[in-house]
């Protein structure tokens, strides 16, 4: 759980694999949307009463079933309706790290990919985000100031 609007200290970031619980029940059937734009994804935010979605590496998950996490009062409500790849790589919840398509360091990619298995067993895939059809190497780098803020740990 985030401890500030900026994110967590590294000590409190859970191992995604440790969060996977399940009884092997199949995921709910959800409407498939094909390839969508970021603008479309942004419509499925925490205040959307009908559907909430998130994107991780361009795979869009329907997280509507998890009101406690992605609903209006959810622990990760900021994530709903956004691509969370960069934010999740450092467990940041500040909105400035959402929908950011930048060159990522290998460690960030690895850390964010660690969450893919969690989302795959917990939430049904419902779409693909078109932005990820681009070559991530063509995306800009974080500025030095952004990089410092992104790497900053807040211990509370």
mmCIF file of C-alpha atoms in Angstrom:
data_model
loop_
_atom_site.group_PDB
_atom_site.id
_atom_site.type_symbol
_atom_site.label_atom_id
_atom_site.label_comp_id
_atom_site.label_asym_id
_atom_site.label_seq_id
_atom_site.Cartn_x
_atom_site.Cartn_y
_atom_site.Cartn_z
ATOM 1 C CA UNK A 1 0.000 0.000 0.000
ATOM 2 C CA UNK A 2 1.391 3.436 -0.845
ATOM 3 C CA UNK A 3 2.510 5.483 2.117
ATOM 4 C CA UNK A 4 2.626 8.824 0.341
ATOM 5 C CA UNK A 5 1.572 10.390 -2.913
ATOM 6 C CA UNK A 6 5.118 9.894 -4.167
ATOM 7 C CA UNK A 7 5.378 6.169 -3.538
ATOM 8 C CA UNK A 8 6.922 3.643 -1.221
ATOM 9 C CA UNK A 9 10.320 2.941 0.171
ATOM 10 C CA UNK A 10 11.942 -0.105 -1.350
ATOM 11 C CA UNK A 11 11.515 -1.939 1.937
ATOM 12 C CA UNK A 12 7.742 -2.049 1.634
ATOM 13 C CA UNK A 13 7.378 -3.065 -2.013
ATOM 14 C CA UNK A 14 5.858 -6.534 -2.030
ATOM 15 C CA UNK A 15 7.116 -9.320 -4.223
ATOM 16 C CA UNK A 16 4.365 -9.638 -6.839
ATOM 17 C CA UNK A 17 4.568 -13.431 -6.748
ATOM 18 C CA UNK A 18 3.756 -13.399 -3.029
ATOM 19 C CA UNK A 19 0.476 -11.619 -3.774
ATOM 20 C CA UNK A 20 -0.821 -14.248 -6.183
ATOM 21 C CA UNK A 21 -3.574 -16.056 -4.401
ATOM 22 C CA UNK A 22 -6.211 -17.998 -6.093
ATOM 23 C CA UNK A 23 -8.270 -21.055 -6.148
ATOM 24 C CA UNK A 24 -7.734 -21.617 -9.840
ATOM 25 C CA UNK A 25 -11.140 -20.129 -10.619
ATOM 26 C CA UNK A 26 -11.411 -18.879 -14.182
ATOM 27 C CA UNK A 27 -11.263 -15.148 -14.764
ATOM 28 C CA UNK A 28 -14.553 -13.458 -15.592
ATOM 29 C CA UNK A 29 -15.503 -13.075 -19.245
ATOM 30 C CA UNK A 30 -15.224 -9.422 -20.249
ATOM 31 C CA UNK A 31 -15.922 -7.487 -23.421
ATOM 32 C CA UNK A 32 -12.873 -7.478 -25.683
ATOM 33 C CA UNK A 33 -12.000 -4.077 -27.154
ATOM 34 C CA UNK A 34 -9.145 -4.935 -29.519
ATOM 35 C CA UNK A 35 -6.489 -2.232 -29.863
ATOM 36 C CA UNK A 36 -7.336 1.007 -28.064
ATOM 37 C CA UNK A 37 -5.800 4.469 -27.742
ATOM 38 C CA UNK A 38 -4.560 6.071 -24.549
ATOM 39 C CA UNK A 39 -7.508 8.478 -24.742
ATOM 40 C CA UNK A 40 -9.890 5.509 -24.685
ATOM 41 C CA UNK A 41 -8.040 3.886 -21.768
ATOM 42 C CA UNK A 42 -8.229 7.161 -19.822
ATOM 43 C CA UNK A 43 -12.049 6.939 -19.891
ATOM 44 C CA UNK A 44 -11.934 3.814 -17.682
ATOM 45 C CA UNK A 45 -10.711 5.613 -14.541
ATOM 46 C CA UNK A 46 -11.655 4.960 -10.910
ATOM 47 C CA UNK A 47 -14.811 7.079 -11.138
ATOM 48 C CA UNK A 48 -16.182 5.104 -14.104
ATOM 49 C CA UNK A 49 -19.101 3.173 -12.589
ATOM 50 C CA UNK A 50 -19.254 0.595 -15.396
ATOM 51 C CA UNK A 51 -15.669 -0.424 -16.079
ATOM 52 C CA UNK A 52 -12.114 0.245 -14.895
ATOM 53 C CA UNK A 53 -8.957 -0.757 -16.753
ATOM 54 C CA UNK A 54 -5.183 -0.460 -16.476
ATOM 55 C CA UNK A 55 -2.356 -1.084 -18.946
ATOM 56 C CA UNK A 56 0.974 -2.747 -18.200
ATOM 57 C CA UNK A 57 3.374 -2.964 -21.150
ATOM 58 C CA UNK A 58 0.377 -2.320 -23.413
ATOM 59 C CA UNK A 59 -1.640 -5.296 -22.139
ATOM 60 C CA UNK A 60 -4.919 -3.837 -20.904
ATOM 61 C CA UNK A 61 -6.522 -5.536 -17.916
ATOM 62 C CA UNK A 62 -10.117 -5.141 -16.775
ATOM 63 C CA UNK A 63 -9.809 -4.384 -13.045
ATOM 64 C CA UNK A 64 -13.492 -3.596 -12.514
ATOM 65 C CA UNK A 65 -13.838 -6.540 -10.112
ATOM 66 C CA UNK A 66 -11.397 -4.980 -7.645
ATOM 67 C CA UNK A 67 -13.280 -2.026 -6.219
ATOM 68 C CA UNK A 68 -11.022 -2.024 -3.117
ATOM 69 C CA UNK A 69 -7.980 -1.423 -5.293
ATOM 70 C CA UNK A 70 -9.172 0.545 -8.320
ATOM 71 C CA UNK A 71 -12.555 1.996 -7.364
ATOM 72 C CA UNK A 72 -13.172 5.614 -6.255
ATOM 73 C CA UNK A 73 -11.777 4.948 -2.761
ATOM 74 C CA UNK A 74 -9.357 2.222 -3.790
ATOM 75 C CA UNK A 75 -5.791 1.920 -2.616
ATOM 76 C CA UNK A 76 -4.564 2.257 -6.220
ATOM 77 C CA UNK A 77 -7.391 4.380 -7.607
ATOM 78 C CA UNK A 78 -4.825 6.613 -9.360
ATOM 79 C CA UNK A 79 -3.820 3.691 -11.579
ATOM 80 C CA UNK A 80 -7.290 3.066 -13.046
ATOM 81 C CA UNK A 81 -7.592 4.356 -16.593
ATOM 82 C CA UNK A 82 -3.841 4.609 -17.145
ATOM 83 C CA UNK A 83 -0.762 2.871 -18.432
ATOM 84 C CA UNK A 84 1.043 2.095 -15.178
ATOM 85 C CA UNK A 85 4.229 0.526 -16.555
ATOM 86 C CA UNK A 86 6.663 3.248 -15.482
ATOM 87 C CA UNK A 87 4.866 3.952 -12.195
ATOM 88 C CA UNK A 88 4.735 0.281 -11.223
ATOM 89 C CA UNK A 89 8.427 -0.231 -11.931
ATOM 90 C CA UNK A 90 9.154 1.852 -8.807
ATOM 91 C CA UNK A 91 5.778 1.419 -7.081
ATOM 92 C CA UNK A 92 4.957 5.105 -7.524
ATOM 93 C CA UNK A 93 1.391 6.314 -7.262
ATOM 94 C CA UNK A 94 1.974 9.968 -8.113
ATOM 95 C CA UNK A 95 0.043 10.762 -11.279
ATOM 96 C CA UNK A 96 3.086 12.281 -12.970
ATOM 97 C CA UNK A 97 4.456 8.760 -13.558
ATOM 98 C CA UNK A 98 1.281 7.458 -15.219
ATOM 99 C CA UNK A 99 0.890 7.329 -19.006
ATOM 100 C CA UNK A 100 4.598 8.039 -19.381
ATOM 101 C CA UNK A 101 6.202 6.429 -22.375
ATOM 102 C CA UNK A 102 9.932 6.855 -21.868
ATOM 103 C CA UNK A 103 13.050 4.747 -22.293
ATOM 104 C CA UNK A 104 13.238 2.525 -19.256
ATOM 105 C CA UNK A 105 16.326 1.113 -17.564
ATOM 106 C CA UNK A 106 16.614 -2.693 -17.555
ATOM 107 C CA UNK A 107 15.986 -2.828 -13.788
ATOM 108 C CA UNK A 108 12.757 -0.856 -14.166
ATOM 109 C CA UNK A 109 11.599 -3.140 -16.972
ATOM 110 C CA UNK A 110 12.424 -6.208 -14.909
ATOM 111 C CA UNK A 111 10.627 -4.883 -11.824
ATOM 112 C CA UNK A 112 7.529 -3.901 -13.807
ATOM 113 C CA UNK A 113 7.493 -7.242 -15.653
ATOM 114 C CA UNK A 114 7.485 -8.948 -12.270
ATOM 115 C CA UNK A 115 3.945 -7.635 -11.885
ATOM 116 C CA UNK A 116 2.732 -9.117 -15.189
ATOM 117 C CA UNK A 117 2.237 -12.568 -13.668
ATOM 118 C CA UNK A 118 0.174 -11.085 -10.864
ATOM 119 C CA UNK A 119 -2.145 -9.208 -13.221
ATOM 120 C CA UNK A 120 -2.421 -12.180 -15.602
ATOM 121 C CA UNK A 121 -3.887 -14.461 -12.932
ATOM 122 C CA UNK A 122 -5.967 -11.818 -11.179
ATOM 123 C CA UNK A 123 -7.581 -9.828 -14.014
ATOM 124 C CA UNK A 124 -8.833 -10.633 -17.506
ATOM 125 C CA UNK A 125 -7.115 -9.070 -20.507
ATOM 126 C CA UNK A 126 -9.543 -6.937 -22.486
ATOM 127 C CA UNK A 127 -7.478 -4.896 -24.954
ATOM 128 C CA UNK A 128 -4.095 -3.817 -26.232
ATOM 129 C CA UNK A 129 -2.808 -0.244 -25.961
ATOM 130 C CA UNK A 130 -1.713 1.067 -29.363
ATOM 131 C CA UNK A 131 1.136 3.187 -27.952
ATOM 132 C CA UNK A 132 3.066 -0.027 -27.273
ATOM 133 C CA UNK A 133 3.116 -0.791 -31.009
ATOM 134 C CA UNK A 134 5.790 1.903 -31.204
ATOM 135 C CA UNK A 135 9.455 1.132 -30.607
ATOM 136 C CA UNK A 136 10.134 2.020 -26.945
ATOM 137 C CA UNK A 137 13.687 2.918 -27.960
ATOM 138 C CA UNK A 138 12.195 5.862 -29.873
ATOM 139 C CA UNK A 139 10.638 7.281 -26.705
ATOM 140 C CA UNK A 140 12.367 10.133 -24.855
ATOM 141 C CA UNK A 141 14.411 9.667 -21.714
ATOM 142 C CA UNK A 142 13.402 11.118 -18.369
ATOM 143 C CA UNK A 143 15.045 14.477 -17.735
ATOM 144 C CA UNK A 144 17.765 14.570 -15.072
ATOM 145 C CA UNK A 145 15.328 16.229 -12.666
ATOM 146 C CA UNK A 146 12.659 13.600 -13.351
ATOM 147 C CA UNK A 147 15.216 10.822 -12.973
ATOM 148 C CA UNK A 148 16.264 12.114 -9.562
ATOM 149 C CA UNK A 149 12.633 12.374 -8.436
ATOM 150 C CA UNK A 150 11.839 8.943 -9.847
ATOM 151 C CA UNK A 151 14.756 7.281 -8.059
ATOM 152 C CA UNK A 152 14.082 9.065 -4.774
ATOM 153 C CA UNK A 153 12.928 6.847 -1.931
ATOM 154 C CA UNK A 154 10.550 8.212 0.631
ATOM 155 C CA UNK A 155 10.725 6.345 3.920
ATOM 156 C CA UNK A 156 7.872 6.946 6.286
#
